[in-house]
Amino acid sequence: MKLALLASLVAGASAFSPSKVAKTSTSLNAFEDALGAQPPLGFFDPLGLLDQAGEDRFERLRYVEIKHGRICMLGVVGYLVTAAGIRLPGDIDLAGDTFESIPAGFAALSAIPGQGLAQIISFIGFLELFVMKDATGENEFVGDFRNGFIDFGWNKLDPETQMKKRAIELNQGRAAQMGLLALMVHEKLGVSILPGGLQL
């Protein structure tokens, strides 16, 4: 009887002991030291987009992240500038509507004439197809659109400074994506997060 009780206690206790798990290597390990894997999160892929992904998939997603970050940085600046009441001088169309008559935020989409929206969309398409890409094959990294033309002193920087600046751009783009989303959501909720409680 005592032996059976002792055996059941040992068996019960072994259920709570840590089990040995074989160390496995995944494709995520390849990206843990990639640009953008920074404290406090390190490499962060909560949706598992890079599970079993190769270098091509990682570079495609990084390209999209950089592009959306750049667009959102411009978007946040544009949102804040128009919310502050700053507009281009002159007319937006031949009918005499001025840029100043166009409201800020989502209301601008219904106030801009249809031909004006078509011009904006056409310009964005032009940039996407012909400008914002590696046209010459000279890019040094994903998102490098200098195309052997514009340098702004980049080649004079040492590799450590270049990596630091690329990491700064990546993080600023991530912050801008969240910031633009917050501006849009708060505008729709009618709650201003602009300085001074400015309402659009």
PDB file of C-alpha atoms in Angstrom:
ATOM      1  CA  MET A   1       0.000   0.000   0.000  1.00  0.00           C
ATOM      2  CA  LYS A   2       2.788   2.399   0.937  1.00  0.00           C
ATOM      3  CA  LEU A   3       4.611   1.516  -2.264  1.00  0.00           C
ATOM      4  CA  ALA A   4       1.514   2.280  -4.376  1.00  0.00           C
ATOM      5  CA  LEU A   5       1.040   5.624  -2.609  1.00  0.00           C
ATOM      6  CA  LEU A   6       4.718   6.531  -3.162  1.00  0.00           C
ATOM      7  CA  ALA A   7       4.492   5.559  -6.855  1.00  0.00           C
ATOM      8  CA  SER A   8       1.394   7.724  -7.353  1.00  0.00           C
ATOM      9  CA  LEU A   9       3.102  10.697  -5.675  1.00  0.00           C
ATOM     10  CA  VAL A  10       6.174  10.325  -7.895  1.00  0.00           C
ATOM     11  CA  ALA A  11       3.994  10.044 -10.989  1.00  0.00           C
ATOM     12  CA  GLY A  12       1.964  13.098  -9.949  1.00  0.00           C
ATOM     13  CA  ALA A  13       5.071  15.151  -9.240  1.00  0.00           C
ATOM     14  CA  SER A  14       6.628  14.268 -12.579  1.00  0.00           C
ATOM     15  CA  ALA A  15       3.658  15.859 -14.330  1.00  0.00           C
ATOM     16  CA  PHE A  16       4.810  19.250 -13.038  1.00  0.00           C
ATOM     17  CA  SER A  17       8.472  18.873 -13.844  1.00  0.00           C
ATOM     18  CA  PRO A  18       9.764  20.735 -16.920  1.00  0.00           C
ATOM     19  CA  SER A  19       9.943  18.663 -20.025  1.00  0.00           C
ATOM     20  CA  LYS A  20      12.926  18.737 -22.316  1.00  0.00           C
ATOM     21  CA  VAL A  21      12.177  20.478 -25.594  1.00  0.00           C
ATOM     22  CA  ALA A  22      14.456  20.113 -28.537  1.00  0.00           C
ATOM     23  CA  LYS A  23      15.914  23.416 -29.690  1.00  0.00           C
ATOM     24  CA  THR A  24      14.599  24.121 -33.151  1.00  0.00           C
ATOM     25  CA  SER A  25      15.775  26.646 -35.661  1.00  0.00           C
ATOM     26  CA  THR A  26      13.261  28.631 -37.650  1.00  0.00           C
ATOM     27  CA  SER A  27      13.531  31.199 -40.384  1.00  0.00           C
ATOM     28  CA  LEU A  28      12.758  33.862 -37.783  1.00  0.00           C
ATOM     29  CA  ASN A  29      16.214  33.381 -36.299  1.00  0.00           C
ATOM     30  CA  ALA A  30      17.636  34.725 -39.549  1.00  0.00           C
ATOM     31  CA  PHE A  31      15.912  38.105 -39.015  1.00  0.00           C
ATOM     32  CA  GLU A  32      16.473  38.606 -35.277  1.00  0.00           C
ATOM     33  CA  ASP A  33      19.478  40.841 -35.942  1.00  0.00           C
ATOM     34  CA  ALA A  34      17.971  42.666 -38.925  1.00  0.00           C
ATOM     35  CA  LEU A  35      17.677  46.427 -39.073  1.00  0.00           C
ATOM     36  CA  GLY A  36      14.642  47.463 -37.051  1.00  0.00           C
ATOM     37  CA  ALA A  37      14.873  44.683 -34.462  1.00  0.00           C
ATOM     38  CA  GLN A  38      15.498  47.083 -31.601  1.00  0.00           C
ATOM     39  CA  PRO A  39      14.788  47.221 -27.884  1.00  0.00           C
ATOM     40  CA  PRO A  40      12.419  46.903 -26.158  1.00  0.00           C
ATOM     41  CA  LEU A  41      10.621  44.498 -28.521  1.00  0.00           C
ATOM     42  CA  GLY A  42      13.506  43.157 -30.556  1.00  0.00           C
ATOM     43  CA  PHE A  43      12.289  41.244 -33.594  1.00  0.00           C
ATOM     44  CA  PHE A  44       8.495  41.630 -33.519  1.00  0.00           C
ATOM     45  CA  ASP A  45       6.292  39.567 -35.816  1.00  0.00           C
ATOM     46  CA  PRO A  46       3.037  38.931 -33.918  1.00  0.00           C
ATOM     47  CA  LEU A  47       1.095  37.908 -37.044  1.00  0.00           C
ATOM     48  CA  GLY A  48       3.698  35.396 -38.144  1.00  0.00           C
ATOM     49  CA  LEU A  49       4.160  37.015 -41.559  1.00  0.00           C
ATOM     50  CA  LEU A  50       7.725  35.776 -41.685  1.00  0.00           C
ATOM     51  CA  ASP A  51       7.113  32.206 -40.550  1.00  0.00           C
ATOM     52  CA  GLN A  52       9.103  30.032 -42.949  1.00  0.00           C
ATOM     53  CA  ALA A  53       9.858  33.122 -45.067  1.00  0.00           C
ATOM     54  CA  GLY A  54      13.030  33.621 -47.028  1.00  0.00           C
ATOM     55  CA  GLU A  55      15.147  36.687 -47.637  1.00  0.00           C
ATOM     56  CA  ASP A  56      13.034  37.791 -50.641  1.00  0.00           C
ATOM     57  CA  ARG A  57       9.825  37.840 -48.602  1.00  0.00           C
ATOM     58  CA  PHE A  58      11.543  39.724 -45.768  1.00  0.00           C
ATOM     59  CA  GLU A  59      12.927  42.352 -48.174  1.00  0.00           C
ATOM     60  CA  ARG A  60       9.512  42.783 -49.826  1.00  0.00           C
ATOM     61  CA  LEU A  61       7.836  43.382 -46.471  1.00  0.00           C
ATOM     62  CA  ARG A  62      10.635  45.744 -45.411  1.00  0.00           C
ATOM     63  CA  TYR A  63      10.217  47.677 -48.691  1.00  0.00           C
ATOM     64  CA  VAL A  64       6.480  48.035 -48.050  1.00  0.00           C
ATOM     65  CA  GLU A  65       7.103  49.081 -44.443  1.00  0.00           C
ATOM     66  CA  ILE A  66       9.578  51.774 -45.489  1.00  0.00           C
ATOM     67  CA  LYS A  67       7.303  53.052 -48.261  1.00  0.00           C
ATOM     68  CA  HIS A  68       4.250  53.254 -46.009  1.00  0.00           C
ATOM     69  CA  GLY A  69       6.363  54.903 -43.322  1.00  0.00           C
ATOM     70  CA  ARG A  70       7.537  57.581 -45.739  1.00  0.00           C
ATOM     71  CA  ILE A  71       3.995  58.201 -46.979  1.00  0.00           C
ATOM     72  CA  CYS A  72       2.704  58.491 -43.416  1.00  0.00           C
ATOM     73  CA  MET A  73       5.482  60.892 -42.417  1.00  0.00           C
ATOM     74  CA  LEU A  74       4.354  63.169 -45.243  1.00  0.00           C
ATOM     75  CA  GLY A  75       0.720  62.549 -44.280  1.00  0.00           C
ATOM     76  CA  VAL A  76       1.204  63.593 -40.655  1.00  0.00           C
ATOM     77  CA  VAL A  77       3.000  66.768 -41.699  1.00  0.00           C
ATOM     78  CA  GLY A  78       0.298  67.549 -44.275  1.00  0.00           C
ATOM     79  CA  TYR A  79      -2.466  66.883 -41.765  1.00  0.00           C
ATOM     80  CA  LEU A  80      -0.904  69.178 -39.161  1.00  0.00           C
ATOM     81  CA  VAL A  81      -0.105  71.937 -41.672  1.00  0.00           C
ATOM     82  CA  THR A  82      -3.645  72.038 -43.048  1.00  0.00           C
ATOM     83  CA  ALA A  83      -5.112  71.801 -39.537  1.00  0.00           C
ATOM     84  CA  ALA A  84      -3.059  74.880 -38.665  1.00  0.00           C
ATOM     85  CA  GLY A  85      -4.798  76.725 -41.518  1.00  0.00           C
ATOM     86  CA  ILE A  86      -1.823  76.937 -43.876  1.00  0.00           C
ATOM     87  CA  ARG A  87      -2.836  76.641 -47.532  1.00  0.00           C
ATOM     88  CA  LEU A  88      -1.321  77.233 -50.948  1.00  0.00           C
ATOM     89  CA  PRO A  89      -2.163  80.592 -52.504  1.00  0.00           C
ATOM     90  CA  GLY A  90      -4.425  80.802 -55.528  1.00  0.00           C
ATOM     91  CA  ASP A  91      -7.242  78.779 -57.006  1.00  0.00           C
ATOM     92  CA  ILE A  92      -7.628  75.014 -56.987  1.00  0.00           C
ATOM     93  CA  ASP A  93      -9.766  74.956 -60.134  1.00  0.00           C
ATOM     94  CA  LEU A  94     -10.874  77.132 -63.058  1.00  0.00           C
ATOM     95  CA  ALA A  95     -14.186  77.907 -61.340  1.00  0.00           C
ATOM     96  CA  GLY A  96     -12.331  80.110 -58.845  1.00  0.00           C
ATOM     97  CA  ASP A  97     -12.426  77.875 -55.773  1.00  0.00           C
ATOM     98  CA  THR A  98      -9.428  78.770 -53.630  1.00  0.00           C
ATOM     99  CA  PHE A  99      -7.159  76.394 -51.761  1.00  0.00           C
ATOM    100  CA  GLU A 100      -8.228  78.224 -48.593  1.00  0.00           C
ATOM    101  CA  SER A 101     -11.841  77.139 -49.162  1.00  0.00           C
ATOM    102  CA  ILE A 102     -10.892  73.470 -48.871  1.00  0.00           C
ATOM    103  CA  PRO A 103     -11.336  72.215 -45.294  1.00  0.00           C
ATOM    104  CA  ALA A 104      -8.809  70.062 -43.481  1.00  0.00           C
ATOM    105  CA  GLY A 105      -9.101  66.350 -42.740  1.00  0.00           C
ATOM    106  CA  PHE A 106     -11.640  63.971 -44.269  1.00  0.00           C
ATOM    107  CA  ALA A 107     -13.906  66.872 -45.282  1.00  0.00           C
ATOM    108  CA  ALA A 108     -11.339  67.807 -47.933  1.00  0.00           C
ATOM    109  CA  LEU A 109     -12.124  64.659 -49.930  1.00  0.00           C
ATOM    110  CA  SER A 110     -15.676  65.804 -50.685  1.00  0.00           C
ATOM    111  CA  ALA A 111     -14.665  69.458 -51.166  1.00  0.00           C
ATOM    112  CA  ILE A 112     -11.915  68.900 -53.748  1.00  0.00           C
ATOM    113  CA  PRO A 113     -13.335  68.875 -57.293  1.00  0.00           C
ATOM    114  CA  GLY A 114     -13.362  65.483 -59.043  1.00  0.00           C
ATOM    115  CA  GLN A 115     -10.745  66.562 -61.581  1.00  0.00           C
ATOM    116  CA  GLY A 116      -8.486  67.633 -58.722  1.00  0.00           C
ATOM    117  CA  LEU A 117      -8.780  64.214 -57.071  1.00  0.00           C
ATOM    118  CA  ALA A 118      -8.017  62.599 -60.436  1.00  0.00           C
ATOM    119  CA  GLN A 119      -4.868  64.714 -60.725  1.00  0.00           C
ATOM    120  CA  ILE A 120      -3.763  63.729 -57.218  1.00  0.00           C
ATOM    121  CA  ILE A 121      -4.324  60.031 -57.915  1.00  0.00           C
ATOM    122  CA  SER A 122      -2.550  60.312 -61.273  1.00  0.00           C
ATOM    123  CA  PHE A 123       0.441  62.015 -59.650  1.00  0.00           C
ATOM    124  CA  ILE A 124       0.651  59.298 -56.981  1.00  0.00           C
ATOM    125  CA  GLY A 125       0.488  56.644 -59.717  1.00  0.00           C
ATOM    126  CA  PHE A 126       3.266  58.394 -61.638  1.00  0.00           C
ATOM    127  CA  LEU A 127       5.473  58.473 -58.538  1.00  0.00           C
ATOM    128  CA  GLU A 128       4.736  54.814 -57.816  1.00  0.00           C
ATOM    129  CA  LEU A 129       5.463  53.593 -61.336  1.00  0.00           C
ATOM    130  CA  PHE A 130       8.375  55.777 -62.393  1.00  0.00           C
ATOM    131  CA  VAL A 131      10.044  57.579 -59.482  1.00  0.00           C
ATOM    132  CA  MET A 132       9.842  55.717 -56.176  1.00  0.00           C
ATOM    133  CA  LYS A 133      11.670  52.583 -57.217  1.00  0.00           C
ATOM    134  CA  ASP A 134      15.124  51.279 -57.928  1.00  0.00           C
ATOM    135  CA  ALA A 135      15.161  52.119 -61.616  1.00  0.00           C
ATOM    136  CA  THR A 136      18.876  51.625 -62.241  1.00  0.00           C
ATOM    137  CA  GLY A 137      19.626  48.588 -60.073  1.00  0.00           C
ATOM    138  CA  GLU A 138      22.179  50.579 -58.073  1.00  0.00           C
ATOM    139  CA  ASN A 139      20.405  50.437 -54.720  1.00  0.00           C
ATOM    140  CA  GLU A 140      22.563  49.501 -51.742  1.00  0.00           C
ATOM    141  CA  PHE A 141      19.638  48.423 -49.548  1.00  0.00           C
ATOM    142  CA  VAL A 142      15.865  48.040 -49.626  1.00  0.00           C
ATOM    143  CA  GLY A 143      14.262  51.462 -49.978  1.00  0.00           C
ATOM    144  CA  ASP A 144      17.309  53.127 -51.571  1.00  0.00           C
ATOM    145  CA  PHE A 145      15.830  55.169 -54.427  1.00  0.00           C
ATOM    146  CA  ARG A 146      18.810  57.421 -55.170  1.00  0.00           C
ATOM    147  CA  ASN A 147      19.289  55.692 -58.528  1.00  0.00           C
ATOM    148  CA  GLY A 148      22.808  57.061 -58.847  1.00  0.00           C
ATOM    149  CA  PHE A 149      21.430  60.592 -59.016  1.00  0.00           C
ATOM    150  CA  ILE A 150      20.748  62.106 -55.581  1.00  0.00           C
ATOM    151  CA  ASP A 151      23.230  61.600 -52.783  1.00  0.00           C
ATOM    152  CA  PHE A 152      22.945  64.420 -50.195  1.00  0.00           C
ATOM    153  CA  GLY A 153      26.254  63.272 -48.672  1.00  0.00           C
ATOM    154  CA  TRP A 154      25.121  59.701 -47.946  1.00  0.00           C
ATOM    155  CA  ASN A 155      28.277  58.133 -49.387  1.00  0.00           C
ATOM    156  CA  LYS A 156      30.443  60.323 -47.129  1.00  0.00           C
ATOM    157  CA  LEU A 157      28.959  58.731 -44.001  1.00  0.00           C
ATOM    158  CA  ASP A 158      30.613  55.739 -42.374  1.00  0.00           C
ATOM    159  CA  PRO A 159      28.669  52.428 -42.415  1.00  0.00           C
ATOM    160  CA  GLU A 160      27.758  52.670 -38.712  1.00  0.00           C
ATOM    161  CA  THR A 161      26.188  56.120 -39.177  1.00  0.00           C
ATOM    162  CA  GLN A 162      24.348  54.933 -42.285  1.00  0.00           C
ATOM    163  CA  MET A 163      22.812  52.023 -40.331  1.00  0.00           C
ATOM    164  CA  LYS A 164      21.857  54.385 -37.520  1.00  0.00           C
ATOM    165  CA  LYS A 165      20.146  56.771 -39.937  1.00  0.00           C
ATOM    166  CA  ARG A 166      18.312  53.902 -41.642  1.00  0.00           C
ATOM    167  CA  ALA A 167      17.102  52.677 -38.238  1.00  0.00           C
ATOM    168  CA  ILE A 168      15.944  56.198 -37.360  1.00  0.00           C
ATOM    169  CA  GLU A 169      13.972  56.438 -40.613  1.00  0.00           C
ATOM    170  CA  LEU A 170      12.403  53.028 -40.030  1.00  0.00           C
ATOM    171  CA  ASN A 171      11.332  53.927 -36.492  1.00  0.00           C
ATOM    172  CA  GLN A 172      10.069  57.369 -37.504  1.00  0.00           C
ATOM    173  CA  GLY A 173       8.019  55.715 -40.242  1.00  0.00           C
ATOM    174  CA  ARG A 174       6.553  53.239 -37.769  1.00  0.00           C
ATOM    175  CA  ALA A 175       5.643  56.089 -35.421  1.00  0.00           C
ATOM    176  CA  ALA A 176       4.127  58.085 -38.286  1.00  0.00           C
ATOM    177  CA  GLN A 177       1.946  55.143 -39.311  1.00  0.00           C
ATOM    178  CA  MET A 178       0.543  54.950 -35.781  1.00  0.00           C
ATOM    179  CA  GLY A 179       0.306  58.751 -35.565  1.00  0.00           C
ATOM    180  CA  LEU A 180      -1.629  59.144 -38.795  1.00  0.00           C
ATOM    181  CA  LEU A 181      -3.996  56.366 -37.786  1.00  0.00           C
ATOM    182  CA  ALA A 182      -4.552  58.100 -34.441  1.00  0.00           C
ATOM    183  CA  LEU A 183      -5.229  61.450 -36.140  1.00  0.00           C
ATOM    184  CA  MET A 184      -7.797  59.874 -38.462  1.00  0.00           C
ATOM    185  CA  VAL A 185      -9.543  57.888 -35.715  1.00  0.00           C
ATOM    186  CA  HIS A 186      -9.714  60.864 -33.378  1.00  0.00           C
ATOM    187  CA  GLU A 187     -11.077  63.080 -36.149  1.00  0.00           C
ATOM    188  CA  LYS A 188     -13.860  60.564 -36.801  1.00  0.00           C
ATOM    189  CA  LEU A 189     -14.581  60.332 -33.059  1.00  0.00           C
ATOM    190  CA  GLY A 190     -14.718  64.118 -32.807  1.00  0.00           C
ATOM    191  CA  VAL A 191     -11.937  64.175 -30.217  1.00  0.00           C
ATOM    192  CA  SER A 192      -9.019  66.439 -31.006  1.00  0.00           C
ATOM    193  CA  ILE A 193      -5.495  65.356 -30.207  1.00  0.00           C
ATOM    194  CA  LEU A 194      -4.061  68.383 -31.973  1.00  0.00           C
ATOM    195  CA  PRO A 195      -2.192  71.057 -29.968  1.00  0.00           C
ATOM    196  CA  GLY A 196      -4.588  73.379 -28.192  1.00  0.00           C
ATOM    197  CA  GLY A 197      -7.558  71.088 -28.829  1.00  0.00           C
ATOM    198  CA  LEU A 198      -7.833  72.395 -32.389  1.00  0.00           C
ATOM    199  CA  GLN A 199     -10.954  71.022 -34.074  1.00  0.00           C
ATOM    200  CA  LEU A 200     -11.110  70.416 -37.825  1.00  0.00           C
TER     201      LEU A 200
END
